[in-house]
Amino acid sequence: MLGVWAFMLVCWVTSFVSILLAVVEAPSVWHSTIDVCAMFPAVCQLQSIFTGACLVASLIAISNIYYFQDSLRPFLEPATDRPSGAGFSSWWKCVSLVMLVFMSFLQQFIIALVVWDWSPEQQRLLYSTCVIYEALVLSLVHLRVWSAHQEWYNAPWLPANWLEQQGLLRSELDKHEALMAEIEQLREQCR
C-alpha cells in the first residue's frame, strides 16, 4: 500500500506548496502583487515536478488498490463453509476507490488533453463541474457498496473468537462497544 501513501503525501505537499504560493502572491495580504515566479523561477519549476509526481503516484495508488483487491480474492471467493464473499462485493469497492483517485487527480490530465485550447480557468471550471456530478454519483455508489448493513459484517463463517485470535485484545473490543453505546446515547438525545 506504499503507492496509496505516496499518492497522499505527494498530493499533500502539492497542496501545501500551491496554498503557500497563493498566499504569497495574494495582493490583499502584502498590499502589492508579488510575482514569485519572477523572483524564484525554481519554485515555479517545482510545480511541474509535483504534477509529474502526482501522476506517477496516482497510477501507483490505482495499481496498489487493484493488487490489494486481487490478493484478497482467495478469502472472498466461495468456500464450502461460507457463502461467496458474503456480499462483500470487492470489485465494486475497488472501483469506488479507484474512482476517488481518478477524480482527485488523473481527470485533470484528461481534461487538459481533450480541451487543450481552453484557458486554464475554463479547464479548472470544467474539472470542478465534473467533480461535483461525479461525487454525487460516487456517493450513491458508496451508499450501496460500503453499506453498514452488509451480510459479511456478521461473518457467520468465522469462529466466535476470531477477532481475539487475530490479536485484537478484549480491552479494545470493550472500548469499541463503550464508544458505540456512547454514540447511541447521543443519537437518542438528539431525537
XYZ file of N, CA, C and O in Angstrom:
764
model
N 0.821 -1.199 0.000
C 0.000 0.000 0.000
C 0.864 1.261 0.000
O 0.385 2.334 0.288
N 2.141 1.079 -0.329
C 3.043 2.217 -0.380
C 2.580 3.240 -1.417
O 2.739 4.449 -1.224
N 1.990 2.771 -2.512
C 1.523 3.687 -3.550
C 0.435 4.618 -3.063
O 0.408 5.797 -3.419
N -0.461 4.114 -2.213
C -1.524 4.961 -1.673
C -0.923 6.025 -0.750
O -1.292 7.196 -0.804
N 0.048 5.617 0.077
C 0.705 6.587 0.963
C 1.498 7.607 0.151
O 1.510 8.801 0.481
N 2.168 7.152 -0.906
C 2.917 8.075 -1.764
C 1.974 9.067 -2.424
O 2.271 10.262 -2.503
N 0.818 8.576 -2.886
C -0.170 9.450 -3.503
C -0.635 10.515 -2.507
O -0.703 11.700 -2.824
N -0.949 10.090 -1.285
C -1.423 11.040 -0.279
C -0.337 12.060 0.060
O -0.608 13.254 0.179
N 0.906 11.607 0.201
C 1.999 12.509 0.537
C 2.246 13.523 -0.574
O 2.375 14.724 -0.318
N 2.300 13.045 -1.811
C 2.551 13.946 -2.938
C 1.418 14.957 -3.079
O 1.658 16.154 -3.293
N 0.176 14.513 -2.916
C -0.951 15.448 -3.003
C -0.911 16.457 -1.868
O -1.201 17.643 -2.064
N -0.518 16.035 -0.675
C -0.436 16.948 0.456
C 0.638 18.006 0.215
O 0.399 19.193 0.420
N 1.819 17.577 -0.223
C 2.911 18.519 -0.473
C 2.530 19.472 -1.600
O 2.769 20.686 -1.510
N 1.925 18.953 -2.655
C 1.494 19.807 -3.763
C 0.475 20.840 -3.296
O 0.568 22.018 -3.652
N -0.486 20.409 -2.495
C -1.489 21.338 -1.971
C -0.839 22.392 -1.092
O -1.172 23.587 -1.172
N 0.087 21.976 -0.243
C 0.767 22.914 0.653
C 1.526 23.976 -0.142
O 1.413 25.175 0.137
N 2.282 23.553 -1.154
C 3.038 24.496 -1.972
C 2.090 25.417 -2.741
O 2.324 26.629 -2.832
N 1.003 24.883 -3.277
C 0.045 25.713 -4.020
C -0.602 26.755 -3.114
O -0.745 27.917 -3.504
N -0.987 26.344 -1.920
C -1.592 27.294 -0.976
C -0.575 28.346 -0.558
O -0.887 29.544 -0.486
N 0.651 27.920 -0.305
C 1.710 28.851 0.079
C 1.949 29.880 -1.023
O 2.050 31.085 -0.747
N 2.012 29.426 -2.265
C 2.195 30.356 -3.389
C 1.010 31.306 -3.529
O 1.185 32.491 -3.797
N -0.194 30.792 -3.330
C -1.380 31.645 -3.444
C -1.382 32.717 -2.361
O -1.735 33.874 -2.620
N -0.965 32.352 -1.156
C -0.922 33.333 -0.063
C 0.155 34.374 -0.320
O -0.057 35.576 -0.137
N 1.321 33.931 -0.781
C 2.418 34.866 -1.034
C 2.071 35.812 -2.173
O 2.396 37.002 -2.123
N 1.394 35.300 -3.191
C 1.071 36.128 -4.356
C -0.206 36.948 -4.174
O -0.520 37.787 -5.009
N -0.939 36.757 -3.086
C -2.208 37.464 -2.880
C -1.952 38.940 -2.593
O -1.236 39.282 -1.653
N -2.543 39.841 -3.389
C -2.310 41.273 -3.157
C -2.920 41.784 -1.842
O -2.435 42.739 -1.271
N -3.973 41.149 -1.370
C -4.609 41.643 -0.148
C -3.753 41.394 1.086
O -3.882 42.080 2.088
N -2.854 40.421 1.029
C -2.003 40.118 2.185
C -0.846 41.104 2.272
O -0.531 41.634 3.337
N -0.209 41.389 1.139
C 1.014 42.192 1.144
C 0.780 43.611 0.601
O 1.719 44.376 0.488
N -0.439 43.947 0.235
C -0.796 45.255 -0.318
C -0.082 45.553 -1.631
O 0.022 46.688 -2.041
N 0.459 44.534 -2.231
C 1.030 44.633 -3.570
C 1.157 43.211 -4.115
O 1.195 42.250 -3.360
N 1.234 43.103 -5.414
C 1.353 41.787 -6.028
C 2.817 41.379 -6.074
O 3.667 42.141 -6.518
N 3.087 40.155 -5.610
C 4.445 39.616 -5.639
C 4.458 38.507 -6.684
O 3.685 37.562 -6.603
N 5.349 38.627 -7.651
C 5.483 37.598 -8.675
C 6.574 36.634 -8.238
O 7.766 36.879 -8.440
N 6.162 35.558 -7.618
C 7.113 34.577 -7.087
C 7.910 33.936 -8.210
O 9.117 33.694 -8.068
N 7.270 33.679 -9.339
C 7.961 33.020 -10.451
C 9.078 33.905 -11.011
O 10.104 33.398 -11.460
N 8.893 35.226 -10.976
C 9.946 36.122 -11.460
C 11.093 36.180 -10.456
O 12.267 36.236 -10.841
N 10.755 36.170 -9.169
C 11.789 36.255 -8.140
C 12.520 34.923 -7.941
O 13.725 34.888 -7.738
N 11.753 33.836 -7.959
C 12.307 32.500 -7.713
C 11.796 31.539 -8.788
O 10.830 30.815 -8.569
N 12.419 31.498 -9.961
C 11.925 30.632 -11.040
C 11.931 29.148 -10.680
O 11.124 28.383 -11.189
N 12.810 28.740 -9.789
C 12.874 27.324 -9.408
C 11.601 26.874 -8.713
O 11.189 25.718 -8.836
N 10.955 27.790 -7.998
C 9.717 27.439 -7.293
C 8.632 27.078 -8.290
O 7.892 26.104 -8.099
N 8.531 27.814 -9.369
C 7.503 27.518 -10.375
C 7.846 26.254 -11.161
O 6.951 25.571 -11.649
N 9.122 25.945 -11.285
C 9.508 24.691 -11.921
C 9.146 23.508 -11.045
O 8.879 22.418 -11.542
N 9.115 23.717 -9.733
C 8.716 22.661 -8.809
C 7.278 22.209 -9.064
O 6.958 21.047 -8.888
N 6.425 23.137 -9.480
C 5.029 22.775 -9.720
C 4.907 21.737 -10.822
O 4.090 20.822 -10.721
N 5.704 21.843 -11.875
C 5.632 20.827 -12.934
C 6.196 19.495 -12.436
O 5.720 18.429 -12.827
N 7.190 19.551 -11.559
C 7.723 18.314 -10.973
C 6.664 17.664 -10.097
O 6.466 16.448 -10.127
N 5.950 18.481 -9.304
C 4.877 17.958 -8.464
C 3.764 17.347 -9.310
O 3.176 16.335 -8.944
N 3.474 17.970 -10.433
C 2.435 17.446 -11.315
C 2.823 16.055 -11.821
O 2.014 15.129 -11.801
N 4.060 15.905 -12.249
C 4.527 14.594 -12.688
C 4.534 13.581 -11.558
O 4.157 12.422 -11.736
N 4.947 14.018 -10.372
C 4.956 13.118 -9.214
C 3.538 12.685 -8.855
O 3.307 11.526 -8.489
N 2.580 13.603 -8.967
C 1.177 13.253 -8.689
C 0.658 12.233 -9.698
O -0.071 11.317 -9.330
N 1.032 12.400 -10.951
C 0.601 11.449 -11.972
C 1.154 10.056 -11.680
O 0.415 9.070 -11.676
N 2.442 9.971 -11.379
C 3.063 8.678 -11.084
C 2.453 8.074 -9.821
O 2.104 6.891 -9.782
N 2.301 8.887 -8.770
C 1.733 8.388 -7.510
C 0.287 7.933 -7.706
O -0.133 6.944 -7.099
N -0.473 8.625 -8.546
C -1.856 8.218 -8.816
C -1.904 6.849 -9.481
O -2.704 5.990 -9.099
N -1.060 6.649 -10.475
C -1.038 5.368 -11.170
C -0.578 4.242 -10.247
O -1.128 3.137 -10.280
N 0.400 4.522 -9.394
C 0.861 3.509 -8.434
C -0.232 3.198 -7.424
O -0.457 2.040 -7.069
N -0.943 4.236 -6.959
C -2.027 4.012 -5.996
C -3.123 3.148 -6.602
O -3.636 2.231 -5.951
N -3.473 3.417 -7.853
C -4.509 2.616 -8.513
C -4.049 1.170 -8.661
O -4.804 0.234 -8.377
N -2.794 0.972 -9.060
C -2.319 -0.409 -9.202
C -2.259 -1.105 -7.845
O -2.555 -2.296 -7.749
N -1.912 -0.381 -6.782
C -1.898 -0.980 -5.445
C -3.297 -1.374 -4.987
O -3.475 -2.407 -4.343
N -4.281 -0.544 -5.299
C -5.659 -0.871 -4.911
C -6.097 -2.157 -5.617
O -6.677 -3.051 -4.997
N -5.803 -2.270 -6.911
C -6.162 -3.488 -7.636
C -5.385 -4.694 -7.103
O -5.929 -5.784 -6.977
N -4.104 -4.508 -6.805
C -3.302 -5.606 -6.277
C -3.847 -6.068 -4.930
O -3.948 -7.267 -4.665
N -4.210 -5.121 -4.068
C -4.758 -5.459 -2.756
C -6.060 -6.240 -2.909
O -6.279 -7.258 -2.256
N -6.926 -5.778 -3.798
C -8.200 -6.464 -4.023
C -7.952 -7.867 -4.569
O -8.593 -8.826 -4.158
N -6.991 -7.986 -5.462
C -6.685 -9.296 -6.039
C -6.076 -10.239 -4.997
O -6.329 -11.431 -5.017
N -5.289 -9.692 -4.075
C -4.689 -10.543 -3.049
C -5.725 -11.045 -2.054
O -5.511 -12.069 -1.398
N -6.857 -10.349 -1.933
C -7.931 -10.797 -1.045
C -8.865 -11.798 -1.713
O -9.721 -12.370 -1.045
N -8.691 -12.017 -2.993
C -9.601 -12.890 -3.735
C -9.738 -14.284 -3.127
O -10.852 -14.791 -3.011
N -8.654 -14.952 -2.677
C -8.840 -16.288 -2.084
C -9.753 -16.260 -0.857
O -10.510 -17.196 -0.624
N -9.699 -15.198 -0.091
C -10.556 -15.098 1.083
C -12.002 -14.817 0.695
O -12.936 -15.249 1.356
N -12.176 -14.097 -0.405
C -13.517 -13.656 -0.786
C -14.222 -14.607 -1.740
O -15.421 -14.489 -1.944
N -13.488 -15.532 -2.349
C -14.125 -16.473 -3.270
C -14.882 -17.540 -2.492
O -14.621 -17.782 -1.318
N -15.806 -18.216 -3.151
C -16.626 -19.203 -2.458
C -15.804 -20.317 -1.818
O -14.789 -20.733 -2.345
N -16.246 -20.736 -0.681
C -15.667 -21.887 0.011
C -16.820 -22.746 0.491
O -17.979 -22.334 0.471
N -16.513 -23.942 0.946
C -17.587 -24.850 1.340
C -18.277 -24.406 2.624
O -19.445 -24.681 2.811
N -17.560 -23.670 3.491
C -18.141 -23.317 4.783
C -18.664 -21.889 4.855
O -19.066 -21.415 5.900
N -18.638 -21.157 3.752
C -19.147 -19.786 3.778
C -19.695 -19.416 2.404
O -19.299 -19.988 1.398
N -20.563 -18.440 2.365
C -21.112 -18.024 1.076
C -20.069 -17.287 0.242
O -19.007 -16.947 0.735
N -20.389 -17.031 -0.990
C -19.478 -16.358 -1.912
C -19.215 -14.928 -1.465
O -19.928 -14.011 -1.838
N -18.174 -14.738 -0.672
C -17.819 -13.400 -0.239
C -18.821 -12.789 0.704
O -18.619 -11.712 1.204
N -19.898 -13.465 0.963
C -20.951 -12.993 1.865
C -21.344 -11.556 1.567
O -21.514 -10.747 2.450
N -21.458 -11.205 0.305
C -21.910 -9.866 -0.058
C -20.846 -8.795 0.065
O -21.153 -7.626 0.142
N -19.577 -9.162 0.093
C -18.511 -8.179 0.269
C -18.363 -7.275 -0.944
O -18.025 -6.120 -0.812
N -18.605 -7.768 -2.130
C -18.520 -7.022 -3.398
C -17.187 -6.286 -3.530
O -17.138 -5.073 -3.675
N -16.096 -7.042 -3.482
C -14.757 -6.436 -3.505
C -14.489 -5.682 -4.804
O -13.816 -4.652 -4.785
N -15.016 -6.167 -5.911
C -14.763 -5.485 -7.181
C -15.347 -4.085 -7.163
O -14.696 -3.127 -7.562
N -16.572 -3.941 -6.676
C -17.213 -2.621 -6.627
C -16.525 -1.700 -5.619
O -16.405 -0.501 -5.842
N -16.065 -2.264 -4.516
C -15.326 -1.463 -3.545
C -14.036 -0.933 -4.171
O -13.661 0.224 -4.005
N -13.363 -1.804 -4.911
C -12.134 -1.419 -5.595
C -12.409 -0.320 -6.629
O -11.688 0.678 -6.704
N -13.455 -0.487 -7.403
C -13.813 0.510 -8.415
C -14.132 1.853 -7.767
O -13.727 2.909 -8.257
N -14.833 1.833 -6.635
C -15.173 3.100 -5.981
C -13.927 3.814 -5.470
O -13.840 5.042 -5.547
N -12.940 3.076 -4.982
C -11.694 3.704 -4.541
C -10.890 4.236 -5.719
O -10.309 5.324 -5.652
N -10.860 3.481 -6.802
C -10.145 3.943 -7.998
C -10.792 5.213 -8.537
O -10.100 6.139 -8.975
N -12.110 5.286 -8.493
C -12.792 6.500 -8.951
C -12.417 7.712 -8.103
O -12.290 8.823 -8.618
N -12.221 7.514 -6.806
C -11.776 8.624 -5.953
C -10.407 9.126 -6.385
O -10.178 10.339 -6.483
N -9.484 8.204 -6.650
C -8.151 8.604 -7.097
C -8.238 9.272 -8.460
O -7.617 10.309 -8.697
N -9.053 8.706 -9.338
C -9.224 9.284 -10.671
C -9.769 10.703 -10.589
O -9.251 11.625 -11.214
N -10.810 10.875 -9.773
C -11.426 12.201 -9.644
C -10.459 13.205 -9.047
O -10.477 14.374 -9.407
N -9.633 12.759 -8.123
C -8.787 13.715 -7.431
C -7.608 14.200 -8.271
O -7.124 15.294 -8.046
N -7.180 13.418 -9.240
C -6.016 13.896 -9.980
C -5.994 13.568 -11.466
O -5.805 14.456 -12.282
N -6.157 12.314 -11.851
C -5.963 11.919 -13.246
C -6.894 12.643 -14.206
O -6.540 12.902 -15.356
N -8.066 12.978 -13.714
C -9.041 13.649 -14.572
C -8.515 14.998 -15.073
O -8.839 15.423 -16.173
N -7.701 15.686 -14.290
C -7.134 16.965 -14.714
C -6.295 16.795 -15.974
O -6.356 17.638 -16.880
N -5.522 15.708 -16.058
C -4.718 15.458 -17.247
C -5.590 15.189 -18.455
O -5.320 15.681 -19.546
N -6.625 14.409 -18.276
C -7.504 14.077 -19.397
C -8.201 15.334 -19.915
O -8.286 15.556 -21.122
N -8.673 16.163 -19.000
C -9.326 17.411 -19.420
C -8.335 18.300 -20.157
O -8.670 18.906 -21.180
N -7.100 18.399 -19.655
C -6.091 19.228 -20.320
C -5.786 18.724 -21.726
O -5.524 19.519 -22.632
N -5.838 17.396 -21.928
C -5.578 16.841 -23.257
C -6.758 17.035 -24.202
O -6.579 17.320 -25.391
N -7.961 16.885 -23.686
C -9.155 16.954 -24.535
C -9.472 18.390 -24.932
O -9.801 18.668 -26.084
N -9.392 19.293 -23.997
C -9.725 20.696 -24.277
C -8.473 21.558 -24.119
O -8.464 22.547 -23.391
N -7.437 21.200 -24.830
C -6.142 21.872 -24.727
C -6.191 23.329 -25.156
O -5.379 24.136 -24.737
N -7.179 23.699 -26.000
C -7.247 25.077 -26.478
C -8.034 25.992 -25.543
O -8.135 27.180 -25.795
N -8.568 25.455 -24.451
C -9.269 26.277 -23.471
C -8.261 26.941 -22.543
O -7.151 26.467 -22.354
N -8.697 28.024 -21.921
C -7.830 28.691 -20.942
C -7.753 27.832 -19.676
O -8.628 26.996 -19.431
N -6.722 28.025 -18.860
C -6.619 27.256 -17.610
C -7.836 27.437 -16.695
O -8.260 26.491 -16.028
N -8.407 28.631 -16.705
C -9.591 28.875 -15.881
C -10.779 28.048 -16.368
O -11.530 27.490 -15.568
N -10.956 27.973 -17.700
C -12.049 27.174 -18.249
C -11.842 25.694 -17.960
O -12.794 24.978 -17.650
N -10.603 25.228 -18.042
C -10.310 23.827 -17.735
C -10.591 23.521 -16.267
O -11.159 22.481 -15.944
N -10.193 24.419 -15.371
C -10.465 24.201 -13.943
C -11.961 24.231 -13.657
O -12.456 23.485 -12.815
N -12.695 25.086 -14.357
C -14.144 25.149 -14.184
C -14.797 23.849 -14.661
O -15.690 23.309 -13.985
N -14.357 23.330 -15.803
C -14.873 22.051 -16.291
C -14.538 20.931 -15.311
O -15.388 20.092 -14.996
N -13.303 20.923 -14.801
C -12.887 19.908 -13.822
C -13.771 19.988 -12.578
O -14.268 18.968 -12.092
N -13.990 21.184 -12.060
C -14.816 21.350 -10.852
C -16.243 20.888 -11.095
O -16.847 20.231 -10.235
N -16.782 21.212 -12.253
C -18.144 20.795 -12.581
C -18.240 19.281 -12.676
O -19.177 18.670 -12.143
N -17.262 18.668 -13.337
C -17.264 17.202 -13.449
C -17.162 16.544 -12.076
O -17.855 15.566 -11.797
N -16.310 17.085 -11.206
C -16.131 16.503 -9.874
C -17.433 16.581 -9.074
O -17.777 15.637 -8.351
N -18.176 17.663 -9.212
C -19.447 17.792 -8.482
C -20.402 16.660 -8.874
O -20.960 15.981 -8.014
N -20.582 16.459 -10.171
C -21.510 15.418 -10.615
C -20.971 14.015 -10.343
O -21.728 13.120 -9.983
N -19.676 13.827 -10.513
C -19.088 12.523 -10.223
C -19.173 12.192 -8.741
O -19.389 11.039 -8.364
N -18.980 13.198 -7.890
C -19.080 12.966 -6.446
C -20.498 12.557 -6.065
O -20.691 11.706 -5.188
N -21.493 13.136 -6.719
C -22.876 12.738 -6.458
C -23.083 11.275 -6.833
O -23.612 10.488 -6.037
N -22.648 10.897 -8.016
C -22.804 9.508 -8.459
C -22.004 8.575 -7.557
O -22.501 7.521 -7.129
N -20.783 8.962 -7.232
C -19.937 8.117 -6.392
C -20.498 7.988 -4.982
O -20.393 6.930 -4.364
N -21.120 9.022 -4.469
C -21.729 8.911 -3.136
C -22.900 7.926 -3.157
O -23.089 7.171 -2.193
N -23.647 7.889 -4.249
C -24.728 6.905 -4.364
C -24.160 5.489 -4.481
O -24.708 4.551 -3.901
N -23.054 5.354 -5.216
C -22.396 4.047 -5.309
C -21.891 3.631 -3.932
O -22.045 2.484 -3.525
N -21.314 4.566 -3.195
C -20.797 4.255 -1.856
C -21.909 3.832 -0.903
O -21.684 2.973 -0.045
N -23.073 4.430 -1.027
C -24.188 4.003 -0.175
C -24.490 2.527 -0.361
O -24.801 1.814 0.595
N -24.383 2.076 -1.580
C -24.671 0.672 -1.870
C -23.482 -0.230 -1.555
O -23.610 -1.249 -0.901
N -22.298 0.161 -2.007
C -21.129 -0.696 -1.910
C -20.557 -0.757 -0.496
O -20.123 -1.809 -0.046
N -20.552 0.361 0.213
C -19.975 0.424 1.559
C -21.067 0.495 2.619
O -20.880 1.099 3.681
N -22.178 -0.128 2.374
C -23.297 -0.099 3.310
C -22.904 -0.689 4.662
O -22.142 -1.646 4.749
N -23.454 -0.129 5.717
C -23.168 -0.622 7.074
C -23.998 -1.849 7.415
O -23.847 -2.412 8.497
N -24.875 -2.270 6.518
C -25.762 -3.394 6.798
C -25.480 -4.588 5.887
O -26.378 -5.346 5.568
N -24.228 -4.759 5.479
C -23.899 -5.868 4.596
C -23.785 -7.168 5.386
O -23.387 -7.176 6.548
N -24.103 -8.236 4.709
C -24.117 -9.554 5.330
C -22.744 -9.970 5.839
O -22.620 -10.623 6.868
N -21.697 -9.562 5.157
C -20.360 -10.022 5.533
C -19.908 -9.472 6.876
O -18.994 -10.011 7.496
N -20.518 -8.387 7.364
C -20.154 -7.865 8.681
C -20.455 -8.886 9.781
O -19.771 -8.930 10.791
N -21.513 -9.657 9.593
C -21.868 -10.656 10.598
C -20.896 -11.827 10.600
O -20.746 -12.498 11.607
N -20.266 -12.076 9.478
C -19.254 -13.126 9.317
C -19.673 -14.442 9.962
O -19.028 -14.919 10.878
N -20.757 -15.067 9.490
C -21.215 -16.300 10.117
C -20.239 -17.464 9.959
O -20.303 -18.417 10.706
N -19.321 -17.410 9.024
C -18.379 -18.496 8.810
C -17.150 -18.412 9.730
O -16.343 -19.306 9.761
N -17.015 -17.291 10.476
C -15.869 -17.140 11.367
C -16.200 -17.664 12.757
O -17.327 -17.524 13.226
N -15.209 -18.237 13.460
C -15.463 -18.656 14.840
C -15.729 -17.444 15.727
O -15.311 -16.334 15.414
N -16.413 -17.655 16.816
C -16.812 -16.553 17.694
C -15.612 -15.780 18.222
O -15.686 -14.571 18.420
N -14.496 -16.434 18.437
C -13.332 -15.750 18.991
C -12.303 -15.386 17.915
O -11.128 -15.201 18.215
N -12.725 -15.235 16.677
C -11.810 -14.955 15.576
C -11.053 -13.655 15.787
O -9.851 -13.585 15.553
N -11.744 -12.588 16.226
C -11.073 -11.311 16.436
C -9.976 -11.436 17.486
O -8.897 -10.872 17.345
N -10.241 -12.178 18.551
C -9.230 -12.371 19.581
C -8.068 -13.196 19.042
O -6.911 -12.941 19.375
N -8.357 -14.156 18.191
C -7.294 -14.956 17.586
C -6.416 -14.098 16.680
O -5.238 -14.362 16.514
N -6.996 -13.071 16.098
C -6.239 -12.197 15.209
C -5.430 -11.151 15.974
O -4.807 -10.296 15.381
N -5.468 -11.185 17.287
C -4.650 -10.284 18.090
C -5.396 -9.062 18.590
O -4.802 -8.173 19.187
N -6.681 -8.968 18.328
C -7.445 -7.839 18.833
C -7.792 -8.130 20.286
O -8.491 -9.081 20.597
N -7.262 -7.351 21.176
C -7.446 -7.584 22.597
C -8.877 -7.315 23.025
O -9.579 -6.485 22.454
N -9.285 -8.012 24.050
C -10.637 -7.837 24.582
C -10.852 -6.401 25.042
O -11.939 -5.851 24.887
N -9.814 -5.771 25.576
C -9.961 -4.383 26.045
C -10.298 -3.454 24.878
O -11.072 -2.504 25.031
N -9.728 -3.722 23.715
C -10.043 -2.910 22.536
C -11.502 -3.110 22.129
O -12.185 -2.166 21.740
N -11.961 -4.339 22.196
C -13.368 -4.598 21.878
C -14.283 -3.898 22.875
O -15.322 -3.351 22.510
N -13.898 -3.923 24.168
C -14.703 -3.239 25.181
C -14.744 -1.734 24.926
O -15.787 -1.104 25.064
N -13.593 -1.149 24.543
C -13.554 0.285 24.218
C -14.494 0.587 23.053
O -15.225 1.569 23.064
N -14.452 -0.285 22.054
C -15.303 -0.092 20.881
C -16.776 -0.174 21.270
O -17.585 0.653 20.848
N -17.125 -1.166 22.079
C -18.518 -1.319 22.499
C -18.961 -0.133 23.344
O -20.088 0.352 23.207
N -18.082 0.377 24.208
C -18.416 1.545 25.027
C -18.612 2.774 24.144
O -19.541 3.565 24.358
N -17.762 2.926 23.136
C -17.888 4.050 22.221
C -19.196 3.961 21.440
O -19.892 4.968 21.267
N -19.542 2.770 20.982
C -20.792 2.601 20.248
C -21.994 2.902 21.142
O -22.981 3.490 20.695
N -21.919 2.516 22.416
C -23.004 2.823 23.350
C -23.120 4.324 23.559
O -24.233 4.871 23.625
N -21.972 5.021 23.639
C -21.986 6.475 23.780
C -22.615 7.144 22.566
O -23.406 8.078 22.685
N -22.258 6.656 21.393
C -22.818 7.215 20.154
C -24.325 7.010 20.127
O -25.081 7.906 19.752
N -24.763 5.850 20.539
C -26.208 5.572 20.559
C -26.926 6.487 21.552
O -28.020 6.981 21.275
N -26.295 6.769 22.699
C -26.900 7.697 23.671
C -27.000 9.091 23.088
O -28.013 9.775 23.267
N -25.971 9.526 22.378
C -26.010 10.844 21.751
C -27.118 10.919 20.697
O -27.778 11.949 20.565
N -27.269 9.853 19.945
C -28.349 9.818 18.943
C -29.711 9.946 19.601
O -30.582 10.642 19.121
N -29.886 9.257 20.707
C -31.148 9.314 21.423
C -31.411 10.723 21.945
O -32.538 11.207 21.950
N -30.358 11.387 22.435
C -30.506 12.759 22.946
C -30.887 13.725 21.849
O -31.622 14.682 22.076
N -30.387 13.474 20.636
C -30.687 14.367 19.512
C -32.105 14.189 19.007
O -32.645 15.080 18.358
N -32.728 13.073 19.286
C -34.091 12.817 18.794
C -35.092 13.484 19.616
O -35.399 14.186 20.262
